[in-house]
Each structure stands twice: as structure tokens, then as C-alpha cells.
mmCIF file of C-alpha atoms and ligand atoms in Angstrom:
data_model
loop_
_atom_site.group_PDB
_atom_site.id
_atom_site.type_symbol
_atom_site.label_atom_id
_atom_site.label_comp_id
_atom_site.label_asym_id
_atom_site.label_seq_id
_atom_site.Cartn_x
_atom_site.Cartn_y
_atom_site.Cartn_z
ATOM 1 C CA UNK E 10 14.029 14.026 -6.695
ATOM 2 C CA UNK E 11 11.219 15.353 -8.639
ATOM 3 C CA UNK E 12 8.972 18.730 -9.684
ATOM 4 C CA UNK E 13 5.358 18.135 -9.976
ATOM 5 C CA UNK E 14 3.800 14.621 -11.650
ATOM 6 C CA UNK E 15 0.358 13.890 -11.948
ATOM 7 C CA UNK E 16 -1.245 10.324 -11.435
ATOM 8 C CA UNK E 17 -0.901 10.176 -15.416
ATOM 9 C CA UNK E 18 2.784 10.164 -14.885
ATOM 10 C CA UNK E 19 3.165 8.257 -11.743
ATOM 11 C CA UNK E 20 1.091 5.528 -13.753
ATOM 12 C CA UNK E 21 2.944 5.129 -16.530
ATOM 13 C CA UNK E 22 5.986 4.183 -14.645
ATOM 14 C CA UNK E 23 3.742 1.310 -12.626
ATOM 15 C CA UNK E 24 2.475 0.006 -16.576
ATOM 16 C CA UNK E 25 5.591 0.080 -17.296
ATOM 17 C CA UNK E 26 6.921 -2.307 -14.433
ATOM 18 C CA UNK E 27 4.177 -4.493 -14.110
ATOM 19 C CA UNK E 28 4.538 -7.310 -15.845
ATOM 20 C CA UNK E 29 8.910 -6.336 -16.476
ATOM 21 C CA UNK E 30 9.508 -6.433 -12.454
ATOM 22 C CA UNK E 31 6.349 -6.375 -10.041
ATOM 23 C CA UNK E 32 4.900 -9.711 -11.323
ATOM 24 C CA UNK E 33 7.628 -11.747 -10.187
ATOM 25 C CA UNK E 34 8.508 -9.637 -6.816
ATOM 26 C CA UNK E 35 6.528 -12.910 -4.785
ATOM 27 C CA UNK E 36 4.562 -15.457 -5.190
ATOM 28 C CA UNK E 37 0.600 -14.839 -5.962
ATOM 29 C CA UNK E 38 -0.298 -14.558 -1.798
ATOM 30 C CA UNK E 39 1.986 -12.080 -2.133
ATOM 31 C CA UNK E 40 5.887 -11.007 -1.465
ATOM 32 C CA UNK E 41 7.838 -11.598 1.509
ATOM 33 C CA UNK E 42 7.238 -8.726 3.167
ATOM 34 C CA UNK E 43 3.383 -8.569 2.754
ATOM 35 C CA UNK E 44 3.017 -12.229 3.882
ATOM 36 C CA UNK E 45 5.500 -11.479 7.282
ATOM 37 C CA UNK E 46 4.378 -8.141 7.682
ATOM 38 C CA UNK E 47 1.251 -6.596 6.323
ATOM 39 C CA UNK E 48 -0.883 -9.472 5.638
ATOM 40 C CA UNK E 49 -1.231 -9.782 9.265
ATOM 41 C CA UNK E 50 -1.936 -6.193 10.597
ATOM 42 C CA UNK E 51 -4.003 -5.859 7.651
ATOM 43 C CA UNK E 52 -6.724 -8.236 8.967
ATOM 44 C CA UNK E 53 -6.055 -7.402 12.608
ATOM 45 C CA UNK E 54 -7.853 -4.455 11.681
ATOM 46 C CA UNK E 55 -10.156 -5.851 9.061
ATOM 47 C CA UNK E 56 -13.636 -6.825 10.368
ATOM 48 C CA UNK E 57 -15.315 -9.666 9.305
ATOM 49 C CA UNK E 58 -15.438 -9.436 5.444
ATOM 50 C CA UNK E 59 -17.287 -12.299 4.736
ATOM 51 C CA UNK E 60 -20.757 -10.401 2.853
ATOM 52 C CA UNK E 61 -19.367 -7.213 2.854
ATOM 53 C CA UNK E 62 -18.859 -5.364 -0.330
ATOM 54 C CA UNK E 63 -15.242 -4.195 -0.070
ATOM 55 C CA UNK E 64 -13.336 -2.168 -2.400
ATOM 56 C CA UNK E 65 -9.536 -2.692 -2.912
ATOM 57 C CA UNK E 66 -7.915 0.727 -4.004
ATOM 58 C CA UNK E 67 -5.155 0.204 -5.812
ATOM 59 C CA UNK E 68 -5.748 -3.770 -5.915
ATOM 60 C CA UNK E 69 -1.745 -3.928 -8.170
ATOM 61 C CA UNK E 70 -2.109 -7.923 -9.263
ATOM 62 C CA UNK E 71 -5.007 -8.463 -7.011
ATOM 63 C CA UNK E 72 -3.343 -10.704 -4.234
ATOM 64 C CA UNK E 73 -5.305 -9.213 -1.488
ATOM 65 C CA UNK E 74 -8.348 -9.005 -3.620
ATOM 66 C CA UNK E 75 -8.446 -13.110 -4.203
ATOM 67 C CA UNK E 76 -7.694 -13.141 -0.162
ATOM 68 C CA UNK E 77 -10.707 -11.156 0.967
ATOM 69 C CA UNK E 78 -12.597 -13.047 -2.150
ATOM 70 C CA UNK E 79 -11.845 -16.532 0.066
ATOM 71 C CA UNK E 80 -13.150 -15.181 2.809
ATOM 72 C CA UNK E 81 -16.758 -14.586 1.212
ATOM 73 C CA UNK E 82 -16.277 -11.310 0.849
ATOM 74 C CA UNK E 83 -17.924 -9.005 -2.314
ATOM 75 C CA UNK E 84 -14.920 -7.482 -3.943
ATOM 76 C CA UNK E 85 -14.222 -4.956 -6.429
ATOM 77 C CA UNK E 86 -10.560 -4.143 -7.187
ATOM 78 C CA UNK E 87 -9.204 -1.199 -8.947
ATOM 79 C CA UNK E 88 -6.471 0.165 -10.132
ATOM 80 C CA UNK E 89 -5.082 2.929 -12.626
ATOM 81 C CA UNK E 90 -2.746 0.890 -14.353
ATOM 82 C CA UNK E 91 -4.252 -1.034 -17.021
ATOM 83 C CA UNK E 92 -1.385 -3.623 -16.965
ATOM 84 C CA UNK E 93 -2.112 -4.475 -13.082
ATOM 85 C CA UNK E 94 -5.401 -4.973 -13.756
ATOM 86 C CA UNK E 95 -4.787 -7.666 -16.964
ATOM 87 C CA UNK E 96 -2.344 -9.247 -14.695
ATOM 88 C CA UNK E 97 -5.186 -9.401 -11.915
ATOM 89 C CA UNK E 98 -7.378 -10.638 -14.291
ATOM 90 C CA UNK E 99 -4.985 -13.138 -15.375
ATOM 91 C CA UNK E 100 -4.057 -14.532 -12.188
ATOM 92 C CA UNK E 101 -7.364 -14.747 -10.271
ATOM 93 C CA UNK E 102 -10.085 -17.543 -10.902
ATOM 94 C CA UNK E 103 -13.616 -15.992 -12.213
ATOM 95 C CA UNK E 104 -14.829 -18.276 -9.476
ATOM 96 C CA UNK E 105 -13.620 -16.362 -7.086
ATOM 97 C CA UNK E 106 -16.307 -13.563 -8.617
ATOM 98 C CA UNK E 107 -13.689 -10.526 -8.105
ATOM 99 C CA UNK E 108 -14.890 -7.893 -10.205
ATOM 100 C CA UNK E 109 -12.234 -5.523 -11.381
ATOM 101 C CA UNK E 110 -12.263 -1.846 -12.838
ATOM 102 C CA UNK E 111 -10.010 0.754 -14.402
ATOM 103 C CA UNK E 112 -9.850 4.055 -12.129
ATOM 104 C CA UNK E 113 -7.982 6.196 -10.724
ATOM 105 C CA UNK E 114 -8.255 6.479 -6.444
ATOM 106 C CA UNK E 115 -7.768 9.694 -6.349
ATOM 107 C CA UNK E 116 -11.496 10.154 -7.793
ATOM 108 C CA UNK E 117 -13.585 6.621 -8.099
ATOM 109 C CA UNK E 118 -15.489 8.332 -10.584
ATOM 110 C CA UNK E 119 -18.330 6.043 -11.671
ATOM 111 C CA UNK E 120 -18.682 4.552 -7.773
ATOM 112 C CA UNK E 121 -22.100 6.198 -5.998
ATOM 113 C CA UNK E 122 -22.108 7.458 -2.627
ATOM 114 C CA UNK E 123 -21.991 4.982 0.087
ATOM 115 C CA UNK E 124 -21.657 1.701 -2.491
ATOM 116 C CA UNK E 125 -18.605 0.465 0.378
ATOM 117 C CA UNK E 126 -18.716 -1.463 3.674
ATOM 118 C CA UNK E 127 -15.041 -1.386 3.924
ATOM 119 C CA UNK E 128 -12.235 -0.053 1.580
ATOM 120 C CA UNK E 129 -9.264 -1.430 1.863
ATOM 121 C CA UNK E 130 -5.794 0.189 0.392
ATOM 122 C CA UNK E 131 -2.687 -1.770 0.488
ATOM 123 C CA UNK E 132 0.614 -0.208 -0.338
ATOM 124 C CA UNK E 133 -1.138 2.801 -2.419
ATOM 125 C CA UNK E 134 -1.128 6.377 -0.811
ATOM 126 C CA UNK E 135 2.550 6.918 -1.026
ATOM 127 C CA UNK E 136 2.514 5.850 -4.823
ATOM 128 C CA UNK E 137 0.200 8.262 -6.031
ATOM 129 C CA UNK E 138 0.417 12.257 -5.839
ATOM 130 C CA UNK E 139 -2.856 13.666 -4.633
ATOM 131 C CA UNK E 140 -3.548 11.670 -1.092
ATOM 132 C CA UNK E 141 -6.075 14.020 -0.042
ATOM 133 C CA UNK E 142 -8.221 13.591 -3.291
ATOM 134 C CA UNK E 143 -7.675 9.852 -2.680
ATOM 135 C CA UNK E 144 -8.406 9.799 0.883
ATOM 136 C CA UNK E 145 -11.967 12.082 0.065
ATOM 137 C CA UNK E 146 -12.994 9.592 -2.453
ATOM 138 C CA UNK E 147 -12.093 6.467 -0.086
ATOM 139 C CA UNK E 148 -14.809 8.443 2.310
ATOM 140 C CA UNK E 149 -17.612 9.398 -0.361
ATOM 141 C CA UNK E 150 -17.973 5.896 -1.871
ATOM 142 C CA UNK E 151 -18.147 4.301 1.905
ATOM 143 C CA UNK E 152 -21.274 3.683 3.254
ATOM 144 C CA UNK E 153 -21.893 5.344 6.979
ATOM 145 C CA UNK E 154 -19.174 4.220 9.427
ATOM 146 C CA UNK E 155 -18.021 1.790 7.040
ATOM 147 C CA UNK E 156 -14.229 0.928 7.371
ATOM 148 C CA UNK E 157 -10.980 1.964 6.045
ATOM 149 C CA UNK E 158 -7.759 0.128 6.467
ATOM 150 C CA UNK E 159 -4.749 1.530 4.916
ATOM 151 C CA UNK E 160 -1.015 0.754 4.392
ATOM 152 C CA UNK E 161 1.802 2.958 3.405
ATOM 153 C CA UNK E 162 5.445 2.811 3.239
ATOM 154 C CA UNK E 163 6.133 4.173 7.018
ATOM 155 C CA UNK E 164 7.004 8.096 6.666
ATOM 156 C CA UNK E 165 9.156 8.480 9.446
ATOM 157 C CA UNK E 166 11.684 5.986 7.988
ATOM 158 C CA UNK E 167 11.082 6.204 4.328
ATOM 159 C CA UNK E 168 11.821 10.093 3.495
ATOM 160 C CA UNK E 169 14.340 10.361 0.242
ATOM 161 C CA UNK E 170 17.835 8.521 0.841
ATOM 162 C CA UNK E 171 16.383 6.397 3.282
ATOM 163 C CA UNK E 172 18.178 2.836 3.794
ATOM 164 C CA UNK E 173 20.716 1.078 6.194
ATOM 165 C CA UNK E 174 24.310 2.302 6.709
ATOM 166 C CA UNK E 175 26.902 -0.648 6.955
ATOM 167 C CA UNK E 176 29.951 -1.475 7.940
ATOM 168 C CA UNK E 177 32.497 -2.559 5.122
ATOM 169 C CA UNK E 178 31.783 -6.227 6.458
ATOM 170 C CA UNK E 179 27.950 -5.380 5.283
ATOM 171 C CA UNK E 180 26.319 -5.819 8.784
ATOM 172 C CA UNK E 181 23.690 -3.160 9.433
ATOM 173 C CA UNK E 182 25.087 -0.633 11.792
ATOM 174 C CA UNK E 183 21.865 1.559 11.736
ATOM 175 C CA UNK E 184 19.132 2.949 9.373
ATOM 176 C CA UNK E 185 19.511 6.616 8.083
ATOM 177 C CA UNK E 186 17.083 9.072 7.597
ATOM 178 C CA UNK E 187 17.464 12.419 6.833
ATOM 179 C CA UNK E 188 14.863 15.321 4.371
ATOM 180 C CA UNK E 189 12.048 13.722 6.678
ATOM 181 C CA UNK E 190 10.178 17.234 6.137
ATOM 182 C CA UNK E 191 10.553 17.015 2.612
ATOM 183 C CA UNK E 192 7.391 16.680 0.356
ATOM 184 C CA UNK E 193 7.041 15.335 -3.133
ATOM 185 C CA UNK E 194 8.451 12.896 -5.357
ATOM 186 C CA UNK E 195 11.387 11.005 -5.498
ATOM 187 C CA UNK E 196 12.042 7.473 -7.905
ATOM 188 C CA UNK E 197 11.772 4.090 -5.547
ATOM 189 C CA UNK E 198 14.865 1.547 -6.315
ATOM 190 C CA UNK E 199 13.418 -1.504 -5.376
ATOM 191 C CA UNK E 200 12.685 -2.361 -9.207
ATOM 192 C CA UNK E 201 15.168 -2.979 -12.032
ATOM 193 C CA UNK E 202 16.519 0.087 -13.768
ATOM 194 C CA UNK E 203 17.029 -2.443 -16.908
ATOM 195 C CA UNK E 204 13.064 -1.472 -17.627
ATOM 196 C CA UNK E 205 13.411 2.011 -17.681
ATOM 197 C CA UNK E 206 11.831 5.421 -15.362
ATOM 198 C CA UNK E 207 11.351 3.583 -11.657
ATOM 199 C CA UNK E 208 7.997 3.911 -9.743
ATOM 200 C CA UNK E 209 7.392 6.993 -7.508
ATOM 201 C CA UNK E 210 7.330 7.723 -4.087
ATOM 202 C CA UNK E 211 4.913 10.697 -2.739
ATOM 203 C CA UNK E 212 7.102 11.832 0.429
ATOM 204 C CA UNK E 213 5.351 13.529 2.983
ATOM 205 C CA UNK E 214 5.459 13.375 6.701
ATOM 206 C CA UNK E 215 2.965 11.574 9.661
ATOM 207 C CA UNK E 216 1.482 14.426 10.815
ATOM 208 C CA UNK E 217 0.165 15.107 7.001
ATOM 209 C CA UNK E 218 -1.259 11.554 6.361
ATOM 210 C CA UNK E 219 -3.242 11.995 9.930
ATOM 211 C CA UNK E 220 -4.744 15.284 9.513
ATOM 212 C CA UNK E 221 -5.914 14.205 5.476
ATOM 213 C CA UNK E 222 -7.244 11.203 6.964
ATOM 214 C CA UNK E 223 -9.353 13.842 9.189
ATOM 215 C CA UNK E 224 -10.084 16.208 6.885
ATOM 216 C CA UNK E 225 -11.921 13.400 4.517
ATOM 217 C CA UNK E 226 -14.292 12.568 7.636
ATOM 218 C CA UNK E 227 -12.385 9.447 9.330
ATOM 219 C CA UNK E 228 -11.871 9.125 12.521
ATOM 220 C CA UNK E 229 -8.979 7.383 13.472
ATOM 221 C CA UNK E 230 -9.450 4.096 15.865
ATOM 222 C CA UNK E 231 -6.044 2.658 15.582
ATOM 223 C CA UNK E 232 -2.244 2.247 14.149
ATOM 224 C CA UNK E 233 -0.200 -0.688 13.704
ATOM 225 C CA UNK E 234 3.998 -0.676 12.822
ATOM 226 C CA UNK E 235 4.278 -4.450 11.909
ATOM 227 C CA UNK E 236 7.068 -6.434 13.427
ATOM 228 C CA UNK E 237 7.643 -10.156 12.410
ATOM 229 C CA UNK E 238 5.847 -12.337 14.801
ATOM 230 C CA UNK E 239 7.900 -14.679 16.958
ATOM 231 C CA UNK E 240 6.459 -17.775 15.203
ATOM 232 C CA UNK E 241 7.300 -15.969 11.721
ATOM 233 C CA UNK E 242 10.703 -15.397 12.897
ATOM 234 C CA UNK E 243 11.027 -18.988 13.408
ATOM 235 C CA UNK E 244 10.097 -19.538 9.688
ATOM 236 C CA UNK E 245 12.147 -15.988 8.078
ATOM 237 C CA UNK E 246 15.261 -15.416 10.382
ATOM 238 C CA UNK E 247 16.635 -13.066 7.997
ATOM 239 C CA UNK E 248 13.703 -10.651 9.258
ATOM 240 C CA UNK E 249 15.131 -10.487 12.540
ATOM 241 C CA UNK E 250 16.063 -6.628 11.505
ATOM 242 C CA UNK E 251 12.795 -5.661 11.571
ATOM 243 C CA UNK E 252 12.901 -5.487 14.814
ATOM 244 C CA UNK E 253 14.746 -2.721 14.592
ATOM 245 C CA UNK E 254 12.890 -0.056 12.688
ATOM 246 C CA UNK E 255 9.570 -0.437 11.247
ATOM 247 C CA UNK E 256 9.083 -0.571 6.942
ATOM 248 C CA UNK E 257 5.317 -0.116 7.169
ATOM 249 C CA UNK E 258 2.490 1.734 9.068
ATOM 250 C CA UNK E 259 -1.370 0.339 8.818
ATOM 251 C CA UNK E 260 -4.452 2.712 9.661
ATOM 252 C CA UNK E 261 -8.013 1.646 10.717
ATOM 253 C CA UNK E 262 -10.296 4.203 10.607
ATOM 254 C CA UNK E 263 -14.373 4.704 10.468
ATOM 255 C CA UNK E 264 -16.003 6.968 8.206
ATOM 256 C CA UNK E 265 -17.935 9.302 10.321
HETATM 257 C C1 SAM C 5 2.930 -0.827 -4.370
HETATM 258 S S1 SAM C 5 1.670 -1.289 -5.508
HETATM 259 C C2 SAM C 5 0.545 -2.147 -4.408
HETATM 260 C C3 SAM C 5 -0.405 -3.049 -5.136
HETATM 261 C C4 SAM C 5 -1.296 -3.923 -4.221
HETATM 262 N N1 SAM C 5 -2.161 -3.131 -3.387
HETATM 263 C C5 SAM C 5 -0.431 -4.838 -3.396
HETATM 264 O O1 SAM C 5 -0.287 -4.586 -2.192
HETATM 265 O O2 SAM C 5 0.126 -5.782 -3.960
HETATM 266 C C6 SAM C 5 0.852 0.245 -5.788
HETATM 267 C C7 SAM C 5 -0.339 0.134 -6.727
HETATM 268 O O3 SAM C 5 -1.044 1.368 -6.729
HETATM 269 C C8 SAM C 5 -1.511 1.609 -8.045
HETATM 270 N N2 SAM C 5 -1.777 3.031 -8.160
HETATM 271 C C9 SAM C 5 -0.896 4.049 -8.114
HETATM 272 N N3 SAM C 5 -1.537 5.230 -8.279
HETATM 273 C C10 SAM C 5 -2.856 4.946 -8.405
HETATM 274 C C11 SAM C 5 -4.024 5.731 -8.575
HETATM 275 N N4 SAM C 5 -3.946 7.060 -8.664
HETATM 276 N N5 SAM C 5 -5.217 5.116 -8.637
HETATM 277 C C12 SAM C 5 -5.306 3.756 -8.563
HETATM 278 N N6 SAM C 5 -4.228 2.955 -8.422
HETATM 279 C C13 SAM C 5 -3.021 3.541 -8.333
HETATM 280 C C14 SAM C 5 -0.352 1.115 -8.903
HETATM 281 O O4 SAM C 5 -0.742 0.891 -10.238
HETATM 282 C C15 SAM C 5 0.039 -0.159 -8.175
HETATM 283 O O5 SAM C 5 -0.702 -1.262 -8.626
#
């Protein structure tokens, strides 16, 4: 576990990753997980995008960014690694008209009030240290009731040491959790240690997301704990476990 790290440090370790181990987690619509799991809940709670501008906070290699572009949406992406964004730039077609930028959520400097219909964060508030900041800035660049939809590694399940126990055949016996009221920062291990200091994960419990998301001026229509879908179950049986505890929670909520 960590002290203190600022978004300066937390960023360096995504640089430092993106191109050595995130670039190749999944294909360009995005890994596994985010096609089974949050692609879905993500535009169950997305309006219609199509002429709205929307802002992708933390846009990574801009998967979700191209997405919304398809779907005639006006999109900005940003991010505060500079090697996400080249990779975005890289890997999405100036067609598409996806305009991305260099900044850090937790203050969109440079963005006026109200310049949002909808922000959309995927994957983002966990990975960065100052939610609150992130969460106030989400609110001052959206545009009167305009919507957020947000994504985060679920807290209840993902607190430090988090992962399934086994039996010494491997088969998942149940998934552990334990420090759930701890807060700060503790290295993820889903990357390769081969590249050197792992991303970060920002612990910190339910309750402290929901009140954050209150105290920036949202009010909260609606939650979402993804499960595979019967008909994607069909197509990845090896998600069948998710069934059985839930990876991700996604947020709607409407800028008062
Ligand atoms: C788990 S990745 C998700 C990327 C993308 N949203 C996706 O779902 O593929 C987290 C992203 O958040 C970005 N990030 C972390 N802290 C940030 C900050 N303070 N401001 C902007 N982006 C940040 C990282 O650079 C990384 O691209």
C-alpha cells in the first residue's frame, strides 16, 4: 500500500504502461470485460448521443470515444497521460472528427462552464487520487442537467487484497475481501511487473463515491452492477463467474 501520490505520480505509472501493457489488453472496441460488461450498462444509461457534445474523462486509447463518435455524437476525449492520448490519436480515424486534449480530470482547466451535454467517465475515478476535485469539474463544465455516466472498479469488492480464494484444484471457492474501510492507494496487478511501478488504485468505500457525487451537485437517478447477459454467456462461458460477485459499478446522474 501507499502514503500520499498526486495525479503527477499516479500518471506516470499509466505513461509508463500504455503502450508496454494497456495497448494490447483487447482489441480496439475494447477488452473482454468492457465489451461483456460495461459497454452495455454504459449506454443503458447513456441518452441519445447522437448531436450532443460529450466529453470522455479519462478517454485511455479512446475506444469509447470512436464508439460515441459512430453514433454522431460531438466528442472530445481527454486524458492526463500523454502516451494514451498518442495512442488515441493513433488508433482513431480523423474522420471520425474526435478531438482530443491533454488534461488532467481532476480540474478541466481550459473547458468553460457548461461546454457539456453529457460527460462520460469510463474506468477513471478509482485511478486517480482526488475524486472529489474530479467529480466538481465533471459538474462545472456540464451544461444544466446535462448527464454523467460513470464507471469504477466496484468498491465493495475491490478494497486492497481483493481476489478469489481457490481450492488447490484452482476452482473458485469464493471471493475475499477484507480493509474494505481502508482509503488510499494501493498498486493494481493486472499489468506486467516486467515494465516497472504498476498503475494505482484510489481505495475508498460506496458510501464516499455517493456523497462526492452529491456534494459536486448530481443527483443520482440510477446504479447498475453488470452481469453477463444470457445471450453473452452463450458467446463467453468462461464469464459464468460473474454471476457471482460483481467487478464493476456504473452511475447515471444529472447535474442539478
Ligand atoms: C483504466 S484506464 C481507462 C481508460 C478508458 N476510459 C477505457 O475505459 O478504456 C484509466 C485512464 O484514466 C487516465 N487517468 C488517470 N488519472 C487521470 C487524471 N487525473 N486525469 C485524466 N485522466 C486520468 C489514465 O491515463 C488512463 O487512461
Amino acid at each position: 500500500m501507499h502514503g500520499a501520490v498526486d495525479s503527477t505520480e499516479a500518471i506516470r505509472r499509466w505513461d509508463l504502461h500504455a503502450r508496454a501493457t494497456w495497448a494490447d489488453l483487447g482489441p480496439l472496441d475494447g477488452d473482454r470485460h468492457r465489451v461483456i460488461l460495461l459497454n452495455p450498462a454504459l449506454f443503458r444509461f447513456l441518452p441519445d448521443v447522437n448531436g450532443k457534445r460529450v466529453l470522455d474523462a479519462g478517454c485511455g486509447e479512446g475506444y469509447f470515444c470512436r464508439k460515441l463518435a459512430r453514433l454522431g455524437a460531438r466528442v472530445t476525449g481527454v486524458d492526463f497521460s500523454r502516451e494514451m492520448l498518442s495512442l488515441a490519436e493513433e488508433r482513431t480515424d480523423l474522420e471520425l472528427g474526435v478531438r482530443y486534449l491533454h488534461a488532467n480530470c481532476e480540474h478541466l482547466e481550459g473547458f468553460a462552464l457548461g461546454s457539456f451535454d453529457v460527460v462520460v467517465s469510463n474506468m477513471v475515478l478509482m485511478d486517480l487520487p482526488d475524486h472529489r476535485a474530479a467529480l466538481k469539474s465533471f459538474s462545472r463544465v456540464l451544461a444544466r442537467e446535462g448527464t454523467l455516466v460513470f464507471s469504477i472498479a466496484h468498491p465493495c469488492f475491490s478494497a486492497p487484497g481483493h481476489g478469489w480464494v481457490r481450492d488447490d484444484q484452482g476452482k473458485r471457492l469464493h471471493w475475499k475481501v477484507d480493509q474494505y474501510f481502508y482509503e488510499g492507494a494501493y498498486e493494481q496487478s493486472l499489468f506486467s511487473a516486467d515494465v516497472g511501478d504498476q498503475p494505482l488504485l484510489f481505495h475508498r468505500t460506496l458510501s464516499n463515491y455517493v456523497k462526492a457525487l452529491l456534494e459536486a451537485g448530481f443527483e443520482l437517478l440510477d446504479l447498475d452492477e453488470p452481469k453477463p447477459s444470457e445471450e453473452m454467456l452463450v458467446r463467453y462461458p468462461g464469464y459464468e463467474h460473474h454471476l457471482r460477485m460483481s467487478h464493476f459499478i456504473v452511475f447515471k446522474a444529472r447535474k442539478r
